[in-house]
Amino acid sequence: MNLPRREFLRASALAAASAVVAQRTGAADATTSPAPSPADGIAWDKAPCRFCGTGCHVRVGVKDGKVVAIQGDQLAEVNKGLLCVKGYHVGLALYGKDRLTTPLLRKNGKLEPISWDEALDTIAKRVMAAPDKFAIYGSGQWTIPEGYAANKLMKGGLSNNHIDPNARLCMASAVTGYLSTYGVDEPAGCYDDLDACDVLILWGNNMAEMHPVLFSRVIDRRTRGQKVTLIDIGTRRTRTTEFSDHYLEFKPQSDLAILNGIAHLLLKNGTYDAKFVERFCNFRQDTAAASLLGDAMTFDAYKAALEPYTPEYVEKISGVPAEKIRLLGELFGRKDIRITSVWCMGFNQHSRGTNANRLCHGIHLLSGHFGKHGDAPTSLTGQPSACGTAREVGTMCHFLPGGRLIANAEHRAETERIWNVPPGRINPKMGHHTVLLWEKFCTPTAQGGDISTVWVQVTNPGQSLPNLHKLFKAKRGLPDKFLIVSEVYPTATTELADLVLPSAMWVEKNGMFGNSERRTQQWFKMVNPPGEARDDCWQTIAVARKLFELGHPGLKDKEDKFLFTFKNAAGTEVPAWDWKHYYDVNVDRALFEEYRAFSRYKHKDLAPYDEYVKARGLRWPVVQQASGAWRETKFRFAEFDDSYVKRGAGIQFYHSVTKDDKALIWFAPYEKAAEEPDADFPFWLCTGRVLEHWHTGTMTMRIPQLSGAMPHAYVEMHSADATERSIANGETILVRTRRGQLRLPVWTNGRGHVPRGSLFVPFFDQRLLVNDLTLGEPDPISKEPDYKKCAATVVKLGAGRLNSV
Amino acid sequence: MPTSGLIITLQPGSATQADAVGRLRARPELTLGEVSDRWLPVALETRDDAESREVYDWLMALPGVAFVDVVSVNFEPTLSLQLHPSP
Ligand code: SF4
């Protein structure tokens, strides 16, 4: 590189950093981006980061048709110009050397290149042959229009509800927690609570590594001299622990007891918020068979149920000292502080995940720590559009768009009206949820395996499903099962695919995401995808068109028109199913505007597409003001901010399950995990993520800077457990569960520290699939599997033989 | 040669700050901007990623440095090594 260019890049980097500093100190206007330099040669545009659910905005620099630079977007409220290590390398996710660039069909055991036309024909014929045995498996990485199109194809076109996203594996219990507490999904508060709370409680949430930009936002408050008390409640020490004022280490599964212990103290000490509870809450408990809405219970019965959860009893179950339980009880009992709780997979990937979520909402409601900035229980998501697509668009097997339910006849009728399809088109029977869908796909047809073709988009179930031998790898010996995978890179899933479709990713296509705080975000395509890779949304529409041409009646609306008909500004129909014409019209805008019509029912109002073009995201409900302007909502159900709350109500849970504007405080007992350590398998095994890699690592492992920093998976083990078994740090051992075994290097002094009797293995490494080992016991209500708890043993690899230790 | 824009949050106390800034100035990979409040904008230019990591770790361990945030990365110079084959 020549010298002036180097100097220029150095000056640009310094200018970007200086601009963020100027914004922090108030010396610069936070509403303008640094002006692009004409000498730069780089065109800049905005996009949300491709990776986690934090939803940071990046400025994407494009030169000569390639993404060449990334900056944190100063205009974005989420990240205020900052990014984490993954985010500032996000552009390189596009440029791994092994991008998939052509459709591939398995012939004689080998994936061979074929044309797009042959690929589309192949899919359409499989679907036509058995439309009810076809399933789509997507994710919270689907853009909103992509998920909407897939949902409409399945439910509105094929009358088939076998569509579910991988979000079932990560936030389904958060959904059931919100629904059973407030009658409507997603958090009341938002990230602004992190700026206003006095106490931040991280429930099994390693925010420093998993949502680093949000964590940085909290730490920044401390460097400004503000006092914010951090309480890390977890099963292993992490980077988050290093910054915390209190660390409460609990035995796996016993978070349920801790939550009950807090409620017990609030009642016993009389420090619960009696007025708040009386005005805004009712009480519930589970029925004998777990259910979403349970049975009503009285306040007295609730109190009696909590009676046993004394600090000493909770200590016995959880291992957390009684005085620490009292500390939590006292904090929640104080009216002079604001408390924000956050959680992610710790609560959700839990065999009693719905209950963990319910109980956390419950202690906030019982104590009145709700309804003010900084006083809120808020779940965080792992994927960029788990909220925006999986939850809001309703790509789950029991949902319709906008919070509607398959099981509700009125909801089906309304959806049919918006889709302009004949009454009765939507099948009233719920489809298979993720685990069942894959179980059915991996079961021989003659033995009840009623799913024969699965189309996977934007996810990697061959690595992320639990108990992979049963739920994924068993497909191998079933010749009549057909796996279609739309992907960007070869993955553990494409290894078993019969047909692979090369996909465009991130800024190679238009898109919209919805992050953890109800913020809907938009971006435009900036560069072309490589080779013949094409948008997932186009793939869905093109298959729909093939089905239409083959005469499938479901692909016609009431006027016999194709279900995905688009018109340009002049009103002329554009054949968007033909790739040559896909970008002749903004398909994202058209699909989003259609989808918007669904958003009002649950007060998740979305603004017109063009409002999102101008903004760095808007948090729903986005309500139009008398002036015509669109106003986002930071805190739902609270009169100070939510325009749907009646004047004078203060708080109004307007989707209340009990139809009286009240939320539900649940009682749920502590229950043991489905599989606990025993003599044969004496360790707890927990799985999770690391800072450098995003989920299954298919993108981040192809970024040299990230794979270099964290090149392979490992097993975290306590040094005393290792010493006791003559295992050295770095030594490769065998980790074994009842489902499988895996060779892994031991890390006893890494950045995470497990207690004695526990192991932790990250799941990002395709070569070391920890999900061969996991149990995946599902929550009975949400059907979300538990990835955090199963029993394991370790085996030292001796000279020539395996020694169980 | 990766080039990054960083913000270094300095610990309060003018002597500690001045000492930290002095040490930062001595590193040739770093170009320092103006300290504003307790934040120092910096450009970091390194030979490769290994060196970037090494400098980052050094920064995090430096007395007087409370936190390091990255705000921009230009990978244009290294991109030619990583690009997938052109269509
Ligand atoms: S915190 Fe998440 S959204 Fe933000 S830059 Fe990092 S990976 Fe991207």
Coordinates of C-alpha atoms and ligand atoms in Angstrom, one line a residue, chain A residues 49 51-52 54-56 83-84 86-87 211-213, ligand 1:
Chain A
C49 CA -25.1 -5.6 12.3
F51 CA -24.9 -10.9 14.1
C52 CA -26.6 -10.6 17.5
T54 CA -28.4 -6.3 20.3
G55 CA -29.0 -4.7 16.9
C56 CA -26.1 -2.3 16.6
L83 CA -19.2 -2.1 18.0
C84 CA -17.9 -5.3 19.5
K86 CA -17.6 -9.3 15.8
G87 CA -19.4 -6.2 14.6
H211 CA -24.1 -8.5 24.3
P212 CA -20.9 -6.6 24.7
V213 CA -22.0 -3.2 23.3
Ligands
SF4_1 S1 -23.0 -6.4 20.1 FE1 -24.1 -7.8 18.6 S2 -25.1 -6.3 17.1 FE2 -23.5 -5.2 18.3 S3 -21.7 -5.2 17.0 FE3 -21.5 -6.9 18.5 S4 -22.4 -8.7 17.4 FE4 -23.0 -6.8 16.3

